[in-house]
Coordinates of C-alpha atoms in Angstrom, one line a residue:
A646 CA 121.5 -179.4 -129.7
G647 CA 119.9 -176.4 -128.0
A648 CA 121.0 -174.9 -124.7
A649 CA 118.3 -176.8 -122.8
S650 CA 119.4 -180.2 -123.9
R651 CA 123.1 -179.3 -123.3
L652 CA 122.2 -178.2 -119.7
V653 CA 120.8 -181.7 -119.1
Q654 CA 124.2 -183.2 -120.2
F655 CA 126.0 -180.6 -118.1
V656 CA 124.1 -181.8 -115.0
L657 CA 125.1 -185.4 -115.7
M658 CA 128.7 -184.5 -116.3
F659 CA 129.0 -182.3 -113.2
G660 CA 126.6 -184.0 -110.9
R661 CA 129.4 -184.1 -108.3
P662 CA 132.1 -181.4 -108.0
L663 CA 135.6 -182.4 -109.0
T664 CA 138.2 -182.7 -106.3
A665 CA 141.6 -181.1 -106.4
C666 CA 143.1 -184.6 -106.6
A667 CA 140.9 -185.6 -109.5
V668 CA 141.8 -182.5 -111.4
S669 CA 145.6 -182.9 -110.8
T670 CA 145.6 -186.5 -111.8
A671 CA 142.9 -186.9 -114.4
V672 CA 143.2 -183.6 -116.4
G673 CA 146.2 -181.8 -115.0
A674 CA 148.5 -182.9 -117.8
V675 CA 146.1 -181.9 -120.5
L676 CA 145.4 -178.6 -118.9
L677 CA 149.1 -177.8 -118.6
A678 CA 149.4 -178.2 -122.3
F679 CA 146.6 -175.7 -122.8
F680 CA 147.3 -173.1 -120.2
T681 CA 150.4 -171.3 -118.8
S682 CA 151.2 -171.0 -115.1
V683 CA 151.6 -167.4 -114.3
N684 CA 149.8 -164.9 -112.1
P685 CA 146.1 -164.8 -113.1
T686 CA 145.5 -161.4 -111.5
Q687 CA 147.8 -159.4 -113.8
K688 CA 145.9 -157.0 -116.1
S689 CA 147.6 -157.8 -119.4
A690 CA 145.5 -158.2 -122.5
V691 CA 145.1 -161.9 -121.9
P692 CA 146.3 -162.9 -118.4
P693 CA 146.7 -166.6 -118.1
V694 CA 145.7 -168.9 -115.2
V695 CA 147.3 -171.0 -112.6
V696 CA 146.6 -174.7 -113.3
G697 CA 147.5 -178.2 -112.1
N698 CA 148.3 -178.5 -108.4
D699 CA 148.4 -174.7 -108.0
W700 CA 144.7 -174.2 -108.6
Q701 CA 144.2 -173.3 -104.9
N702 CA 146.3 -170.2 -105.5
R703 CA 143.0 -168.4 -106.4
A704 CA 142.8 -165.1 -108.3
D705 CA 141.7 -161.8 -106.9
S706 CA 137.9 -162.0 -107.1
G707 CA 137.6 -158.2 -106.9
R708 CA 138.8 -157.4 -110.4
V709 CA 136.3 -155.6 -112.6
W710 CA 136.4 -156.9 -116.2
T711 CA 135.0 -155.3 -119.4
V712 CA 133.1 -157.3 -122.0
A713 CA 136.0 -157.0 -124.4
E714 CA 138.5 -158.3 -121.8
L715 CA 136.3 -161.3 -121.0
A716 CA 135.8 -162.1 -124.6
A717 CA 139.5 -162.9 -124.9
Y718 CA 139.0 -165.9 -122.7
D719 CA 136.6 -168.0 -124.8
G720 CA 139.3 -170.5 -125.9
T721 CA 139.9 -169.1 -129.4
H722 CA 142.9 -166.8 -128.4
G723 CA 145.6 -169.2 -127.7
P724 CA 146.7 -171.1 -124.6
H725 CA 144.9 -168.9 -122.0
A726 CA 142.4 -169.3 -119.3
L727 CA 138.8 -170.2 -120.0
L728 CA 136.4 -167.9 -118.2
L729 CA 132.6 -167.5 -118.1
A730 CA 130.3 -165.1 -116.4
I731 CA 127.0 -165.9 -114.7
L732 CA 124.9 -163.0 -113.3
G733 CA 128.0 -160.8 -113.7
E734 CA 130.3 -163.0 -111.6
I735 CA 133.3 -164.3 -113.6
Y736 CA 134.7 -167.8 -113.0
N737 CA 137.8 -169.6 -114.2
V738 CA 136.5 -172.9 -115.7
S739 CA 139.8 -174.0 -117.3
A740 CA 139.6 -177.3 -115.5
G741 CA 136.5 -178.0 -117.6
A742 CA 138.2 -177.2 -120.9
R743 CA 136.8 -180.3 -122.6
F744 CA 133.3 -178.9 -122.1
Y745 CA 134.0 -175.2 -122.8
M746 CA 136.6 -175.1 -125.6
P747 CA 135.5 -174.3 -129.2
S748 CA 133.3 -177.0 -130.8
K749 CA 132.4 -178.3 -127.4
G750 CA 128.9 -178.3 -126.0
Y751 CA 129.1 -175.3 -123.7
H752 CA 131.4 -173.1 -125.7
S753 CA 128.6 -170.5 -126.0
M754 CA 129.0 -169.8 -122.3
A755 CA 132.8 -169.1 -122.5
G756 CA 134.1 -165.6 -122.7
C757 CA 130.8 -163.9 -122.0
D758 CA 127.9 -163.6 -119.7
N759 CA 125.2 -165.9 -121.1
S760 CA 123.2 -166.2 -117.9
R761 CA 120.0 -166.8 -120.0
A762 CA 121.5 -170.1 -121.3
F763 CA 121.4 -171.5 -117.8
A764 CA 117.6 -171.3 -118.1
G765 CA 117.7 -173.1 -121.4
E766 CA 116.6 -169.9 -123.2
S767 CA 119.5 -168.7 -125.4
D768 CA 122.5 -169.9 -127.5
E769 CA 123.7 -166.4 -128.0
A770 CA 125.4 -164.3 -125.3
N771 CA 122.6 -162.8 -123.2
A772 CA 123.0 -161.8 -119.6
S773 CA 119.4 -160.7 -119.0
I774 CA 117.0 -163.0 -117.1
G775 CA 114.7 -160.3 -115.8
D776 CA 111.8 -161.3 -118.1
L777 CA 111.9 -165.0 -117.2
S778 CA 109.6 -166.6 -114.6
T779 CA 110.5 -166.4 -111.0
E780 CA 111.2 -170.2 -111.0
E781 CA 113.5 -169.8 -114.0
Q782 CA 115.4 -166.9 -112.4
A783 CA 115.8 -169.0 -109.2
G784 CA 117.1 -171.8 -111.3
V785 CA 119.8 -169.6 -112.7
A786 CA 120.7 -168.6 -109.2
K787 CA 121.2 -172.3 -108.4
W788 CA 123.7 -172.6 -111.3
R789 CA 125.5 -169.6 -109.9
S790 CA 125.8 -171.5 -106.6
F791 CA 127.2 -174.4 -108.5
Y792 CA 130.1 -172.2 -109.6
R793 CA 130.5 -170.5 -106.3
D794 CA 130.8 -173.8 -104.4
H795 CA 132.8 -175.7 -107.0
D796 CA 136.0 -177.4 -105.8
V797 CA 138.1 -176.3 -108.8
Y798 CA 136.3 -173.5 -110.7
Y799 CA 136.9 -170.2 -109.0
R800 CA 135.9 -166.6 -109.2
V801 CA 138.2 -164.1 -110.8
G802 CA 136.1 -160.9 -110.6
V803 CA 132.9 -159.3 -111.9
L804 CA 131.8 -158.0 -115.3
N805 CA 131.0 -154.4 -115.8
G806 CA 127.6 -154.4 -117.3
L807 CA 124.0 -155.4 -116.3
Y808 CA 124.9 -156.6 -112.8
F809 CA 128.0 -154.6 -111.7
D810 CA 129.2 -151.1 -112.5
S811 CA 132.7 -150.1 -113.4
L812 CA 133.7 -150.0 -109.8
G813 CA 132.4 -153.5 -109.1
R814 CA 129.3 -152.3 -107.2
A815 CA 126.0 -154.2 -107.6
T816 CA 123.6 -152.5 -109.9
A817 CA 119.9 -152.0 -109.2
E818 CA 119.1 -155.0 -111.4
Q819 CA 121.5 -157.2 -109.4
Q820 CA 120.0 -156.1 -106.1
R821 CA 116.5 -156.8 -107.5
L822 CA 117.5 -160.3 -108.5
E823 CA 119.0 -160.9 -105.1
S824 CA 115.6 -160.0 -103.5
V825 CA 113.9 -162.5 -105.9
F826 CA 116.4 -165.2 -105.0
A827 CA 116.0 -164.6 -101.3
A828 CA 112.2 -164.9 -101.6
A829 CA 112.5 -168.0 -103.8
N830 CA 114.8 -169.6 -101.2
W831 CA 112.4 -168.8 -98.4
I832 CA 109.4 -170.3 -100.3
E833 CA 111.5 -173.4 -101.1
V834 CA 112.3 -174.0 -97.5
L835 CA 108.5 -173.6 -96.7
R836 CA 107.6 -176.0 -99.4
K837 CA 110.1 -178.7 -98.3
K838 CA 108.7 -178.4 -94.7
F839 CA 105.2 -179.0 -96.0
E840 CA 106.4 -181.9 -98.2
K841 CA 108.0 -183.5 -95.2
R842 CA 104.9 -183.0 -93.1
F843 CA 102.6 -184.5 -95.9
M844 CA 104.9 -186.9 -97.7
N845 CA 104.4 -187.8 -101.4
C846 CA 102.6 -191.0 -102.2
N847 CA 104.4 -193.9 -103.8
S848 CA 103.2 -194.6 -107.3
K849 CA 103.7 -197.2 -110.0
S850 CA 102.5 -197.4 -113.6
A851 CA 103.3 -199.2 -116.8
T852 CA 102.5 -198.3 -120.4
S853 CA 101.1 -201.8 -120.9
K854 CA 98.5 -201.3 -118.1
A855 CA 95.5 -199.1 -118.0
E856 CA 95.7 -198.4 -114.3
M857 CA 98.3 -197.0 -112.0
V858 CA 98.8 -197.7 -108.3
I859 CA 99.3 -195.2 -105.5
W860 CA 100.1 -196.3 -102.0
C861 CA 101.5 -195.4 -98.6
D862 CA 104.1 -197.6 -96.9
D863 CA 104.4 -197.9 -93.1
S864 CA 108.1 -198.4 -93.4
Y865 CA 108.6 -195.0 -95.0
H866 CA 105.5 -192.9 -94.4
P867 CA 103.9 -192.2 -91.0
P868 CA 102.2 -195.5 -89.9
G869 CA 98.6 -195.8 -90.8
S870 CA 98.8 -193.3 -93.7
R871 CA 96.5 -193.5 -96.7
P872 CA 96.6 -191.7 -100.1
V873 CA 94.6 -188.5 -100.3
H874 CA 94.9 -185.6 -102.7
V875 CA 96.1 -182.3 -101.2
Y876 CA 95.6 -178.9 -102.7
Y877 CA 97.8 -176.2 -101.3
T878 CA 98.8 -172.6 -101.8
L879 CA 102.3 -171.3 -101.1
P880 CA 102.2 -167.7 -99.7
G881 CA 103.5 -164.8 -101.8
Q882 CA 106.8 -163.2 -100.8
G883 CA 108.3 -160.0 -102.2
D884 CA 107.5 -159.8 -105.9
M885 CA 106.5 -163.5 -105.9
P886 CA 102.7 -164.0 -106.0
P887 CA 101.0 -166.9 -104.2
H888 CA 101.5 -170.2 -106.0
S889 CA 98.9 -173.0 -105.9
S890 CA 99.6 -176.7 -106.6
N891 CA 98.3 -180.2 -105.8
R892 CA 99.6 -183.8 -105.5
C893 CA 99.0 -187.1 -103.8
A894 CA 100.0 -187.2 -100.1
C895 CA 100.1 -189.8 -97.4
V896 CA 98.2 -188.7 -94.4
P897 CA 98.0 -190.7 -91.2
M898 CA 94.3 -191.4 -90.5
K899 CA 94.7 -190.9 -86.7
D900 CA 95.7 -187.2 -87.4
R901 CA 93.4 -186.4 -90.3
T902 CA 90.7 -184.8 -88.2
R903 CA 93.2 -182.5 -86.5
F904 CA 94.8 -181.6 -89.9
E905 CA 91.4 -180.8 -91.4
E906 CA 90.5 -178.6 -88.5
E907 CA 93.8 -176.7 -89.0
A908 CA 93.1 -176.4 -92.7
A909 CA 89.6 -175.0 -92.1
E910 CA 91.0 -172.5 -89.6
L911 CA 93.6 -171.3 -92.0
A912 CA 90.9 -171.0 -94.8
A913 CA 88.8 -168.8 -92.5
R914 CA 91.6 -166.8 -91.0
P915 CA 94.8 -167.0 -93.1
V916 CA 98.1 -166.6 -91.3
Q917 CA 100.9 -164.6 -92.9
D918 CA 103.7 -166.7 -94.4
T919 CA 101.7 -170.0 -93.9
I920 CA 100.7 -172.6 -96.4
T921 CA 96.9 -173.1 -96.8
F922 CA 95.8 -176.6 -97.8
R923 CA 92.8 -178.9 -98.3
F924 CA 92.5 -182.7 -98.5
V925 CA 90.2 -184.5 -101.0
D926 CA 89.7 -188.2 -101.1
Y927 CA 90.2 -190.2 -104.3
I928 CA 86.9 -191.4 -105.8
G929 CA 86.7 -195.2 -105.9
C930 CA 89.5 -195.9 -103.4
P931 CA 88.7 -198.1 -100.4
E932 CA 88.1 -195.9 -97.4
M933 CA 90.7 -197.4 -95.1
S934 CA 93.1 -198.9 -97.6
Q935 CA 96.7 -197.8 -98.0
T936 CA 96.6 -198.7 -101.6
C937 CA 94.5 -197.4 -104.5
S938 CA 94.3 -198.3 -108.2
R939 CA 93.3 -195.5 -110.6
R940 CA 93.1 -195.2 -114.3
Q941 CA 96.1 -193.6 -115.8
N942 CA 95.8 -189.9 -116.9
T943 CA 92.6 -189.6 -114.7
I944 CA 92.3 -186.0 -113.5
P945 CA 92.7 -185.5 -109.7
P946 CA 89.5 -185.2 -107.6
L947 CA 88.2 -181.7 -107.6
P948 CA 88.7 -179.6 -104.4

């Protein structure tokens, strides 16, 4: 299977971070058979890793590794640590040996920086993600956060290369990506606020039926809401251009006039860092009903 399908499995396998207790009881014995328990910060050719109950004795995260040094930790060089790099940050993933060892689904990520694989783009070691879409780059950053925040995996240094120099300092490319990630995070916060304000409609469909149902529920949505289609544009930020999208939203009828006045004002005089939007009614839906049936695959009403 390709990198994209394996990432889906990876999410399912690691939907929740492992706890120290789970590691020591469920896989500790297996890991002890694979890895030795000596100082992981020593700069020998293949420094081993602390495992079992000692995993909290974390390694020095300031070490700068070479590509050749990291390659020795791909699981093919004897009972040593399993390491991977993402965006130049190196993590000890020995606790996940059953996923990263040779012949396992994610072995292509071990012993190298294969950041591109986290966007489902590469089975070969490729650290570069600069030509990917902003959304794909932000997705890789989320995977980096997964490793940063993991209960058992831990950082053991940085890789001299695209993202860090030989002294461990961030390169221009790493700094550029951090700006992209910051902008993407800001846009995501703005989008979630908008989604909370104009909540998604409920929907139900079946392949055996020609129609789908969309509706608003007073027990979940603001009371008195009905389905409308909302077109909106997220503002640009940094290198990220404005992004337009549309969806079904539940809008309380008592507030619709006020919302539409706000939308008209923003269309006439846009406000920096603010989402612009417009409501469009679904054709054929009862005017005051909270439920509407529409033919499946029907295009949304035009703005």
